[in-house]
Amino acid sequence: MAETQKIFGASIKRKEDPRFLTGRGNFTDDVKLPGTTYAVFVRSPHAHARIRSIDSSAAKALKGVLAVFTGKDLADAKVGSLPCGWLLPGIKVPPHLPLAADKARYMGDAVAVVIAESPYIAKDAAELVDVDYQVLQAIADTEKSLLPAAAQVHDQAPGNVCFNWSIGDKAKTEAAFKSAAKVVKQRIVNQRLIPNAMEPRASLASANPATGDVTLWVTSQNPHVHRLLIGAFVLGIGEHKLRVISPDVGGGFGSKIFVYPEECVVTFASRKLSRPVKWTAERRESFMADAHGRDHVSDAEIAFDENGKIVGLRVKTIANLGAYLSTFAPLIPSYLYGTMLSGVYDIPSIYCEVTGVFTNTAPVDAYRGAGRPEAAFLVERMVDLGARALDTDPVELRRKNFIPKEKFPYQTAVAFVYDSGDHHGALEKALEIADYRKLREEQAQARKNGRYLGIGVATYVEVCGPAPSQAAGSLGAQAGLYESANVRVHPTGAVTVFTGSHSHGQGHETTFAQVAAQELGIPIENIEVVHGDTAQIPFGMGTYGSRSAPVGATAVYLSLQKIKEKARKIAAHLLEANENDVVFEDGKLSVKGSPDRFKTFGDVALMAYLAHNLPKGLEPGLEFNTFFDPPNFTFPFGTHIAVVEVERDTGQIKLERYVAVDDVGNVINPMIVDGMVHGGIVQGVSQALWEAAVYDENGQLVTGSMMNYTIPRADDVISFETARTVTPTPVNPLGVKGAGETGTIASTAAIANAVMDALAPLGVKHIDMPLTPGRIWDAIKGR
Amino acid sequence: MTSVTVTVNGASKTHQVEPRLLLVHYLRETLSLTGTHVGCDTGQCGACTVLLDGAAVKSCSLFAVQADGRSVTTIEGLAKDGKMHAMQDAFWQEHGLQCGFCTPGMILSACEILERNPRASEAEIRTGLEGNLCRCTGYHNIVKAVQAAAQKAR
């Protein structure tokens, strides 16, 4: 028993790694089919332009070119608009055709596609497509999009307003502010980011003219969602005729959730040409045409009573949605943002208004954290600004305002019920690891020596595991948010787990196998986890929002319970024992009190398929499917502490230390969780210090390559000190909460708080991100 | 078309290629060695790193014809007799990969770092990996893996 008991919770080396380490991964662009043709998209160089005409005759005349399709060709073929999967009350949903037909609405908007025998020929031909544009005035700026003089992105959305959304009790919050002893206000910009998963998006469609079936390989975090949306909404293909395979995927961070124009167009083209059609993005296309993240401008106010207790939080946010609504765009700055503004604090009144706006920029949607980093950053900055205004230690102020442990489950003022939490526990552990008291002493000493050391604390909570389907439906989701798992026990006792979750770096082939090995008591080598293929997996909602462990792995666990129950019935029959007396342990089913009377799991599996001697009325076979719809979200939390030094003469920031204490509930594989925390921290640090998507006033993307958009390199960052507290969630039987986004949610605020703390003696209170040396310098000079 | 002869992972290959064919496309498309990845096509991300006569180079920024008469090692050529190279094993043991897309280039660059300086410090390893981007790991475990491989080689 000892061996198998340790599998859940052990740092098992990943089963998927050998293929990646030896160059045998199978990414979409690696898939080779005979007769493949190649697509290259013609993209608008203008942010806003009317398409007067497209002359593709020269391109079509080039040897090796098979076809050129424009928006008009797609419209004539009745290709539909890309759907939006989350609708808020009163929302404007303008059409988003896979190829723009009347107007291009952002730089990079695809207007035509060339299909050729080789990618080189396709690229040559794309240069020959002559598009006559009438350039129009563009609007890229988030706030200015609401000015009366701003260019209008869509006729259907007057004033560029897509939606107005609010949450919380406005009157109660106003009353709290009226009676407050101290109010602190700050304008907070959460800048736009470009996800930049290392594998560029790609798709390969292969239509079979004999059967009418189409197979689409696509870089997707949720292949069933891709199948449904492309099939039902865009191309009119029944699910039974469209197979979507998402093979190895090189990172997603949200950007591969969405249905994009390109995969629809290659599927359309493959059906037209009866040839496989492949498209692989160049990195410049990733910058221009992958969904971006964040891009909020907020006015925030926090109110305290005379004892330093937070009595109210009021937030007004403009969220830039880009030129079209990406698949889940409206969800991110509403129910994943406004609902998280209570943070880890017991705040009696909160009110938040969000205006979603259209601009001539790339669509904005979920990017690692998706709404929660924006909320956590705002709350954690406001608490630090409050501490400064109240002249109190930021840790002390947090302690005073935490939701006390005994108040869980805790109903926030903004809809959510936090399932569990121990914020004091995580804070104290982080303070101990960092040795906070000593750090403050070192800081005092450093200041005497003219050095600017800063200590930043961020205490966060996030929401994971979306979601109870009924709740999601009532809030505007156009889909359920359960997860499925099919567990198939083969006659020899080997097991295949088919999961609707999708791994693009998270290691499900290992962690889900750990859950199965633990439950069945069989070696992990006898278990295979299959994901990413709609033909093999019954259904699935995919991986995002840190939902794979709490929802996907739980579905696996529940199918395993059904397997065990049936196995126990078969064993009891074979052992001539009462079913209730059969003990299933360590891969053996034995009679309670007589451990030598047993059948191995393999014996039982074989009998399930031989069916020579089964209990009366029991069907042969040993396979079960489960759809798990969780009763609630989960709420991981923690404390991150950053130590930085700012060089006054140059504005350079040096990372000195970084301590992360996260509580993600029970942990299936600590090595994998630590790895995700590390990566998340760097993405969050990077938002604080380096990354920003910048459009100029004409909507030209200025940061369109890895030369001018800073993605951190190994020598930009340091090694991290990670630890955990464990507060299992009651909402799933595994007690797991989700761990993929914690790092990104906490670290941006921790770093910004550290830098502002460093600059406190110079009177600097807040600087908008990224905290580049130039901005630090300007702030020091009071500019 | 131009003729190129390249020794790839120890075997001599001769092909007629377009002069503009990039080395990475020669490896991936002509030779079907898809372990070498294209992450940015502008020499920034390092996913396409291979060893050219032992030196780590970005194969998206070279033409196939520039490799004529030379020797290329790709990730597929690193394991010997079915046994992973020490660097591959170190990445596995230390969890130096998540999505696996940057991994082949990262491993080949790491091999070159230790080839040049078997006693590279953490700072030297980080500087040495500066040409290879990873978006998943935050580099923490990649650095640990290279340190572990160095330790093991001593």
PDB file of C-alpha atoms in Angstrom, chain A residues 503-753:
ATOM      1  CA  SER A 503      -2.786  20.117 -21.515  1.00  0.00           C
ATOM      2  CA  HIS A 504      -0.561  22.679 -23.164  1.00  0.00           C
ATOM      3  CA  GLY A 505       2.193  22.552 -20.576  1.00  0.00           C
ATOM      4  CA  GLN A 506       0.249  21.764 -17.409  1.00  0.00           C
ATOM      5  CA  GLY A 507       1.235  18.088 -17.325  1.00  0.00           C
ATOM      6  CA  HIS A 508      -2.173  16.405 -17.209  1.00  0.00           C
ATOM      7  CA  GLU A 509      -0.781  13.220 -18.712  1.00  0.00           C
ATOM      8  CA  THR A 510       1.044  12.856 -15.412  1.00  0.00           C
ATOM      9  CA  THR A 511      -1.267  14.424 -12.824  1.00  0.00           C
ATOM     10  CA  PHE A 512      -4.469  12.811 -14.110  1.00  0.00           C
ATOM     11  CA  ALA A 513      -2.614   9.482 -14.250  1.00  0.00           C
ATOM     12  CA  GLN A 514      -1.569  10.078 -10.646  1.00  0.00           C
ATOM     13  CA  VAL A 515      -5.219  10.399  -9.638  1.00  0.00           C
ATOM     14  CA  ALA A 516      -6.048   7.142 -11.434  1.00  0.00           C
ATOM     15  CA  ALA A 517      -2.998   5.282 -10.083  1.00  0.00           C
ATOM     16  CA  GLN A 518      -3.883   6.387  -6.581  1.00  0.00           C
ATOM     17  CA  GLU A 519      -7.485   5.266  -6.832  1.00  0.00           C
ATOM     18  CA  LEU A 520      -6.866   1.943  -8.569  1.00  0.00           C
ATOM     19  CA  GLY A 521      -3.579   1.063  -6.910  1.00  0.00           C
ATOM     20  CA  ILE A 522      -1.950   0.200 -10.203  1.00  0.00           C
ATOM     21  CA  PRO A 523       1.407   1.409 -11.591  1.00  0.00           C
ATOM     22  CA  ILE A 524       1.256   4.798 -13.279  1.00  0.00           C
ATOM     23  CA  GLU A 525       2.936   3.202 -16.319  1.00  0.00           C
ATOM     24  CA  ASN A 526      -0.277   1.224 -16.929  1.00  0.00           C
ATOM     25  CA  ILE A 527      -2.293   4.407 -17.365  1.00  0.00           C
ATOM     26  CA  GLU A 528      -2.515   6.574 -20.465  1.00  0.00           C
ATOM     27  CA  VAL A 529      -4.230   9.953 -20.479  1.00  0.00           C
ATOM     28  CA  VAL A 530      -5.747  11.025 -23.794  1.00  0.00           C
ATOM     29  CA  HIS A 531      -6.789  14.609 -24.410  1.00  0.00           C
ATOM     30  CA  GLY A 532      -7.309  16.949 -27.317  1.00  0.00           C
ATOM     31  CA  ASP A 533      -9.309  14.876 -29.807  1.00  0.00           C
ATOM     32  CA  THR A 534     -13.052  15.238 -30.282  1.00  0.00           C
ATOM     33  CA  ALA A 535     -13.232  11.806 -31.931  1.00  0.00           C
ATOM     34  CA  GLN A 536     -11.859  10.040 -28.877  1.00  0.00           C
ATOM     35  CA  ILE A 537     -13.252  12.090 -26.001  1.00  0.00           C
ATOM     36  CA  PRO A 538     -17.006  12.240 -25.383  1.00  0.00           C
ATOM     37  CA  PHE A 539     -17.108  15.964 -24.709  1.00  0.00           C
ATOM     38  CA  GLY A 540     -15.082  18.636 -22.997  1.00  0.00           C
ATOM     39  CA  MET A 541     -14.937  22.289 -22.099  1.00  0.00           C
ATOM     40  CA  GLY A 542     -11.153  22.454 -22.063  1.00  0.00           C
ATOM     41  CA  THR A 543      -8.490  24.147 -20.027  1.00  0.00           C
ATOM     42  CA  TYR A 544      -8.543  27.743 -18.813  1.00  0.00           C
ATOM     43  CA  GLY A 545      -9.278  29.529 -15.567  1.00  0.00           C
ATOM     44  CA  SER A 546      -7.175  26.975 -13.655  1.00  0.00           C
ATOM     45  CA  ARG A 547     -10.054  24.523 -13.999  1.00  0.00           C
ATOM     46  CA  SER A 548      -8.325  21.304 -15.047  1.00  0.00           C
ATOM     47  CA  ALA A 549      -7.545  19.966 -11.581  1.00  0.00           C
ATOM     48  CA  PRO A 550     -10.702  21.078  -9.741  1.00  0.00           C
ATOM     49  CA  VAL A 551     -13.131  20.228 -12.548  1.00  0.00           C
ATOM     50  CA  GLY A 552     -11.317  17.909 -15.001  1.00  0.00           C
ATOM     51  CA  ALA A 553      -9.408  15.761 -12.511  1.00  0.00           C
ATOM     52  CA  THR A 554     -12.505  15.553 -10.331  1.00  0.00           C
ATOM     53  CA  ALA A 555     -14.450  14.138 -13.289  1.00  0.00           C
ATOM     54  CA  VAL A 556     -11.697  11.503 -13.623  1.00  0.00           C
ATOM     55  CA  TYR A 557     -11.933  10.754  -9.920  1.00  0.00           C
ATOM     56  CA  LEU A 558     -15.704  10.303 -10.109  1.00  0.00           C
ATOM     57  CA  SER A 559     -15.450   7.915 -13.069  1.00  0.00           C
ATOM     58  CA  LEU A 560     -12.888   5.939 -11.078  1.00  0.00           C
ATOM     59  CA  GLN A 561     -15.362   5.603  -8.206  1.00  0.00           C
ATOM     60  CA  LYS A 562     -17.853   4.055 -10.640  1.00  0.00           C
ATOM     61  CA  ILE A 563     -15.129   1.699 -11.900  1.00  0.00           C
ATOM     62  CA  LYS A 564     -14.266   0.703  -8.352  1.00  0.00           C
ATOM     63  CA  GLU A 565     -17.881   0.087  -7.462  1.00  0.00           C
ATOM     64  CA  LYS A 566     -18.382  -2.254 -10.404  1.00  0.00           C
ATOM     65  CA  ALA A 567     -15.031  -3.954  -9.795  1.00  0.00           C
ATOM     66  CA  ARG A 568     -16.070  -4.563  -6.200  1.00  0.00           C
ATOM     67  CA  LYS A 569     -19.315  -6.183  -7.384  1.00  0.00           C
ATOM     68  CA  ILE A 570     -17.429  -8.494  -9.748  1.00  0.00           C
ATOM     69  CA  ALA A 571     -14.821  -9.359  -7.111  1.00  0.00           C
ATOM     70  CA  ALA A 572     -17.453 -10.069  -4.487  1.00  0.00           C
ATOM     71  CA  HIS A 573     -19.143 -12.434  -6.904  1.00  0.00           C
ATOM     72  CA  LEU A 574     -15.886 -14.216  -7.744  1.00  0.00           C
ATOM     73  CA  LEU A 575     -14.854 -14.420  -4.090  1.00  0.00           C
ATOM     74  CA  GLU A 576     -18.334 -15.429  -2.971  1.00  0.00           C
ATOM     75  CA  ALA A 577     -18.316 -12.607  -0.482  1.00  0.00           C
ATOM     76  CA  ASN A 578     -20.654  -9.786   0.374  1.00  0.00           C
ATOM     77  CA  GLU A 579     -19.918  -6.710  -1.740  1.00  0.00           C
ATOM     78  CA  ASN A 580     -19.689  -4.590   1.389  1.00  0.00           C
ATOM     79  CA  ASP A 581     -16.938  -6.845   2.697  1.00  0.00           C
ATOM     80  CA  VAL A 582     -14.682  -6.333  -0.332  1.00  0.00           C
ATOM     81  CA  VAL A 583     -11.731  -4.034   0.301  1.00  0.00           C
ATOM     82  CA  PHE A 584     -10.099  -2.356  -2.725  1.00  0.00           C
ATOM     83  CA  GLU A 585      -6.513  -1.536  -1.815  1.00  0.00           C
ATOM     84  CA  ASP A 586      -3.188  -1.464  -3.605  1.00  0.00           C
ATOM     85  CA  GLY A 587      -4.592  -2.952  -6.800  1.00  0.00           C
ATOM     86  CA  LYS A 588      -6.189  -5.870  -4.981  1.00  0.00           C
ATOM     87  CA  LEU A 589      -9.783  -6.613  -4.082  1.00  0.00           C
ATOM     88  CA  SER A 590      -9.783  -8.748  -0.958  1.00  0.00           C
ATOM     89  CA  VAL A 591     -12.280  -9.929   1.609  1.00  0.00           C
ATOM     90  CA  LYS A 592     -12.238  -7.876   4.790  1.00  0.00           C
ATOM     91  CA  GLY A 593     -10.351  -9.803   7.456  1.00  0.00           C
ATOM     92  CA  SER A 594      -9.005 -12.402   4.986  1.00  0.00           C
ATOM     93  CA  PRO A 595      -6.316 -10.639   2.976  1.00  0.00           C
ATOM     94  CA  ASP A 596      -5.295 -13.882   1.254  1.00  0.00           C
ATOM     95  CA  ARG A 597      -8.769 -14.167  -0.322  1.00  0.00           C
ATOM     96  CA  PHE A 598      -8.344 -11.661  -3.154  1.00  0.00           C
ATOM     97  CA  LYS A 599      -8.581 -10.936  -6.860  1.00  0.00           C
ATOM     98  CA  THR A 600      -6.188  -8.518  -8.522  1.00  0.00           C
ATOM     99  CA  PHE A 601      -7.583  -5.542 -10.389  1.00  0.00           C
ATOM    100  CA  GLY A 602      -6.379  -7.278 -13.576  1.00  0.00           C
ATOM    101  CA  ASP A 603      -8.339 -10.456 -12.707  1.00  0.00           C
ATOM    102  CA  VAL A 604     -11.480  -8.405 -12.280  1.00  0.00           C
ATOM    103  CA  ALA A 605     -10.900  -6.428 -15.487  1.00  0.00           C
ATOM    104  CA  LEU A 606     -10.418  -9.636 -17.451  1.00  0.00           C
ATOM    105  CA  MET A 607     -13.618 -11.141 -16.062  1.00  0.00           C
ATOM    106  CA  ALA A 608     -15.497  -7.921 -16.883  1.00  0.00           C
ATOM    107  CA  TYR A 609     -14.625  -8.535 -20.539  1.00  0.00           C
ATOM    108  CA  LEU A 610     -14.741 -12.352 -20.609  1.00  0.00           C
ATOM    109  CA  ALA A 611     -18.148 -12.105 -18.966  1.00  0.00           C
ATOM    110  CA  HIS A 612     -18.119 -15.815 -18.222  1.00  0.00           C
ATOM    111  CA  ASN A 613     -18.931 -15.377 -14.586  1.00  0.00           C
ATOM    112  CA  LEU A 614     -20.493 -12.045 -13.711  1.00  0.00           C
ATOM    113  CA  PRO A 615     -23.116 -11.254 -11.095  1.00  0.00           C
ATOM    114  CA  LYS A 616     -26.600 -11.736 -12.445  1.00  0.00           C
ATOM    115  CA  GLY A 617     -27.793  -8.707 -14.393  1.00  0.00           C
ATOM    116  CA  LEU A 618     -24.401  -6.974 -14.548  1.00  0.00           C
ATOM    117  CA  GLU A 619     -23.329  -5.790 -18.010  1.00  0.00           C
ATOM    118  CA  PRO A 620     -19.915  -6.838 -19.320  1.00  0.00           C
ATOM    119  CA  GLY A 621     -17.166  -4.220 -19.718  1.00  0.00           C
ATOM    120  CA  LEU A 622     -15.466  -1.836 -17.329  1.00  0.00           C
ATOM    121  CA  GLU A 623     -15.767   1.718 -18.529  1.00  0.00           C
ATOM    122  CA  PHE A 624     -17.480   4.808 -17.142  1.00  0.00           C
ATOM    123  CA  ASN A 625     -18.051   8.385 -18.136  1.00  0.00           C
ATOM    124  CA  THR A 626     -18.754  11.313 -15.844  1.00  0.00           C
ATOM    125  CA  PHE A 627     -19.738  14.895 -16.418  1.00  0.00           C
ATOM    126  CA  PHE A 628     -18.752  16.843 -13.313  1.00  0.00           C
ATOM    127  CA  ASP A 629     -20.489  20.150 -12.786  1.00  0.00           C
ATOM    128  CA  PRO A 630     -18.958  21.728  -9.681  1.00  0.00           C
ATOM    129  CA  PRO A 631     -21.214  23.216  -7.002  1.00  0.00           C
ATOM    130  CA  ASN A 632     -19.027  26.319  -6.710  1.00  0.00           C
ATOM    131  CA  PHE A 633     -15.801  27.897  -7.907  1.00  0.00           C
ATOM    132  CA  THR A 634     -12.637  27.417  -5.865  1.00  0.00           C
ATOM    133  CA  PHE A 635     -10.668  30.283  -4.355  1.00  0.00           C
ATOM    134  CA  PRO A 636      -6.905  29.817  -4.076  1.00  0.00           C
ATOM    135  CA  PHE A 637      -5.092  32.524  -2.156  1.00  0.00           C
ATOM    136  CA  GLY A 638      -1.701  33.468  -0.838  1.00  0.00           C
ATOM    137  CA  THR A 639       0.913  36.067  -0.056  1.00  0.00           C
ATOM    138  CA  HIS A 640       3.791  37.099  -2.270  1.00  0.00           C
ATOM    139  CA  ILE A 641       6.633  39.308  -1.093  1.00  0.00           C
ATOM    140  CA  ALA A 642       9.031  41.034  -3.475  1.00  0.00           C
ATOM    141  CA  VAL A 643      12.228  42.809  -2.559  1.00  0.00           C
ATOM    142  CA  VAL A 644      13.687  45.229  -5.085  1.00  0.00           C
ATOM    143  CA  GLU A 645      16.312  47.909  -5.209  1.00  0.00           C
ATOM    144  CA  VAL A 646      15.802  50.988  -7.319  1.00  0.00           C
ATOM    145  CA  GLU A 647      18.839  52.831  -8.518  1.00  0.00           C
ATOM    146  CA  ARG A 648      18.036  56.496  -8.116  1.00  0.00           C
ATOM    147  CA  ASP A 649      20.421  57.776 -10.777  1.00  0.00           C
ATOM    148  CA  THR A 650      19.246  55.476 -13.564  1.00  0.00           C
ATOM    149  CA  GLY A 651      15.776  54.328 -12.580  1.00  0.00           C
ATOM    150  CA  GLN A 652      16.952  50.718 -12.945  1.00  0.00           C
ATOM    151  CA  ILE A 653      15.176  48.143 -10.822  1.00  0.00           C
ATOM    152  CA  LYS A 654      16.976  45.115  -9.482  1.00  0.00           C
ATOM    153  CA  LEU A 655      15.040  42.105  -8.227  1.00  0.00           C
ATOM    154  CA  GLU A 656      16.599  41.002  -4.979  1.00  0.00           C
ATOM    155  CA  ARG A 657      14.263  38.342  -3.618  1.00  0.00           C
ATOM    156  CA  TYR A 658      10.867  36.896  -4.326  1.00  0.00           C
ATOM    157  CA  VAL A 659       8.883  34.806  -1.842  1.00  0.00           C
ATOM    158  CA  ALA A 660       5.621  33.137  -2.849  1.00  0.00           C
ATOM    159  CA  VAL A 661       3.310  31.332  -0.448  1.00  0.00           C
ATOM    160  CA  ASP A 662       0.298  29.935  -2.235  1.00  0.00           C
ATOM    161  CA  ASP A 663      -2.652  27.929  -1.007  1.00  0.00           C
ATOM    162  CA  VAL A 664      -4.062  25.876  -3.844  1.00  0.00           C
ATOM    163  CA  GLY A 665      -5.625  23.270  -1.574  1.00  0.00           C
ATOM    164  CA  ASN A 666      -4.431  19.699  -1.932  1.00  0.00           C
ATOM    165  CA  VAL A 667      -1.627  19.267  -4.439  1.00  0.00           C
ATOM    166  CA  ILE A 668      -1.468  16.361  -6.872  1.00  0.00           C
ATOM    167  CA  ASN A 669       2.148  16.981  -7.954  1.00  0.00           C
ATOM    168  CA  PRO A 670       4.164  19.619  -6.036  1.00  0.00           C
ATOM    169  CA  MET A 671       6.889  19.782  -8.695  1.00  0.00           C
ATOM    170  CA  ILE A 672       4.353  20.703 -11.353  1.00  0.00           C
ATOM    171  CA  VAL A 673       2.588  23.250  -9.142  1.00  0.00           C
ATOM    172  CA  ASP A 674       5.888  24.917  -8.255  1.00  0.00           C
ATOM    173  CA  GLY A 675       6.764  25.072 -11.944  1.00  0.00           C
ATOM    174  CA  MET A 676       3.510  26.822 -12.795  1.00  0.00           C
ATOM    175  CA  VAL A 677       4.011  29.251  -9.922  1.00  0.00           C
ATOM    176  CA  HIS A 678       7.498  30.130 -11.199  1.00  0.00           C
ATOM    177  CA  GLY A 679       6.237  30.787 -14.710  1.00  0.00           C
ATOM    178  CA  GLY A 680       3.281  32.766 -13.449  1.00  0.00           C
ATOM    179  CA  ILE A 681       5.484  34.933 -11.275  1.00  0.00           C
ATOM    180  CA  VAL A 682       7.664  35.870 -14.238  1.00  0.00           C
ATOM    181  CA  GLN A 683       4.685  36.776 -16.404  1.00  0.00           C
ATOM    182  CA  GLY A 684       3.351  38.968 -13.612  1.00  0.00           C
ATOM    183  CA  VAL A 685       6.721  40.552 -12.840  1.00  0.00           C
ATOM    184  CA  SER A 686       7.056  41.189 -16.519  1.00  0.00           C
ATOM    185  CA  GLN A 687       3.789  43.129 -16.639  1.00  0.00           C
ATOM    186  CA  ALA A 688       4.959  45.242 -13.721  1.00  0.00           C
ATOM    187  CA  LEU A 689       8.366  46.006 -15.178  1.00  0.00           C
ATOM    188  CA  TRP A 690       8.570  45.450 -18.916  1.00  0.00           C
ATOM    189  CA  GLU A 691       5.654  44.380 -21.067  1.00  0.00           C
ATOM    190  CA  ALA A 692       3.265  46.762 -22.794  1.00  0.00           C
ATOM    191  CA  ALA A 693       1.428  46.616 -26.090  1.00  0.00           C
ATOM    192  CA  VAL A 694       1.601  50.095 -27.546  1.00  0.00           C
ATOM    193  CA  TYR A 695      -0.494  51.458 -30.392  1.00  0.00           C
ATOM    194  CA  ASP A 696       0.178  54.928 -31.749  1.00  0.00           C
ATOM    195  CA  GLU A 697      -2.613  57.443 -32.377  1.00  0.00           C
ATOM    196  CA  ASN A 698      -3.192  55.947 -35.825  1.00  0.00           C
ATOM    197  CA  GLY A 699      -3.648  52.475 -34.424  1.00  0.00           C
ATOM    198  CA  GLN A 700      -0.275  51.237 -35.610  1.00  0.00           C
ATOM    199  CA  LEU A 701       1.102  48.538 -33.310  1.00  0.00           C
ATOM    200  CA  VAL A 702       4.452  49.951 -32.260  1.00  0.00           C
ATOM    201  CA  THR A 703       5.428  46.903 -30.207  1.00  0.00           C
ATOM    202  CA  GLY A 704       4.956  44.351 -32.953  1.00  0.00           C
ATOM    203  CA  SER A 705       7.944  42.088 -32.485  1.00  0.00           C
ATOM    204  CA  MET A 706      10.160  40.512 -29.868  1.00  0.00           C
ATOM    205  CA  MET A 707      12.598  43.352 -30.554  1.00  0.00           C
ATOM    206  CA  ASN A 708      10.326  46.005 -29.085  1.00  0.00           C
ATOM    207  CA  TYR A 709       7.947  44.053 -26.868  1.00  0.00           C
ATOM    208  CA  THR A 710       9.889  42.829 -23.871  1.00  0.00           C
ATOM    209  CA  ILE A 711       9.490  39.177 -23.057  1.00  0.00           C
ATOM    210  CA  PRO A 712      11.737  38.394 -20.108  1.00  0.00           C
ATOM    211  CA  ARG A 713      14.882  36.397 -20.692  1.00  0.00           C
ATOM    212  CA  ALA A 714      16.745  34.175 -18.245  1.00  0.00           C
ATOM    213  CA  ASP A 715      19.089  36.963 -17.182  1.00  0.00           C
ATOM    214  CA  ASP A 716      16.232  39.396 -16.466  1.00  0.00           C
ATOM    215  CA  VAL A 717      14.897  37.352 -13.567  1.00  0.00           C
ATOM    216  CA  ILE A 718      16.000  35.512 -10.449  1.00  0.00           C
ATOM    217  CA  SER A 719      15.206  32.234  -8.724  1.00  0.00           C
ATOM    218  CA  PHE A 720      12.208  32.187  -6.406  1.00  0.00           C
ATOM    219  CA  GLU A 721      11.419  30.978  -2.900  1.00  0.00           C
ATOM    220  CA  THR A 722       8.122  29.101  -2.958  1.00  0.00           C
ATOM    221  CA  ALA A 723       6.094  27.502  -0.197  1.00  0.00           C
ATOM    222  CA  ARG A 724       2.512  26.520   0.462  1.00  0.00           C
ATOM    223  CA  THR A 725      -0.202  26.393   3.039  1.00  0.00           C
ATOM    224  CA  VAL A 726      -2.878  23.754   2.465  1.00  0.00           C
ATOM    225  CA  THR A 727      -6.550  24.570   2.940  1.00  0.00           C
ATOM    226  CA  PRO A 728      -8.449  21.944   0.948  1.00  0.00           C
ATOM    227  CA  THR A 729     -11.539  23.162  -0.837  1.00  0.00           C
ATOM    228  CA  PRO A 730     -14.824  21.538   0.155  1.00  0.00           C
ATOM    229  CA  VAL A 731     -16.303  21.953  -3.345  1.00  0.00           C
ATOM    230  CA  ASN A 732     -14.670  18.874  -4.881  1.00  0.00           C
ATOM    231  CA  PRO A 733     -13.708  15.501  -3.410  1.00  0.00           C
ATOM    232  CA  LEU A 734     -10.014  15.948  -4.255  1.00  0.00           C
ATOM    233  CA  GLY A 735      -9.786  19.212  -2.292  1.00  0.00           C
ATOM    234  CA  VAL A 736      -7.822  20.788  -5.158  1.00  0.00           C
ATOM    235  CA  LYS A 737      -8.299  24.408  -6.227  1.00  0.00           C
ATOM    236  CA  GLY A 738      -6.251  25.161  -9.353  1.00  0.00           C
ATOM    237  CA  ALA A 739      -2.743  26.527  -9.589  1.00  0.00           C
ATOM    238  CA  GLY A 740      -2.062  27.802 -13.078  1.00  0.00           C
ATOM    239  CA  GLU A 741      -2.587  31.501 -12.555  1.00  0.00           C
ATOM    240  CA  THR A 742      -1.723  32.319  -8.951  1.00  0.00           C
ATOM    241  CA  GLY A 743       1.741  33.589  -9.806  1.00  0.00           C
ATOM    242  CA  THR A 744       0.501  36.043 -12.392  1.00  0.00           C
ATOM    243  CA  ILE A 745      -2.249  37.352 -10.125  1.00  0.00           C
ATOM    244  CA  ALA A 746      -0.037  38.096  -7.151  1.00  0.00           C
ATOM    245  CA  SER A 747       3.291  39.133  -8.575  1.00  0.00           C
ATOM    246  CA  THR A 748       2.368  42.242 -10.547  1.00  0.00           C
ATOM    247  CA  ALA A 749       1.058  43.943  -7.432  1.00  0.00           C
ATOM    248  CA  ALA A 750       3.894  42.643  -5.256  1.00  0.00           C
ATOM    249  CA  ILE A 751       6.479  44.175  -7.580  1.00  0.00           C
ATOM    250  CA  ALA A 752       4.652  47.484  -8.022  1.00  0.00           C
ATOM    251  CA  ASN A 753       4.171  47.755  -4.270  1.00  0.00           C
TER     252      ASN A 753
END
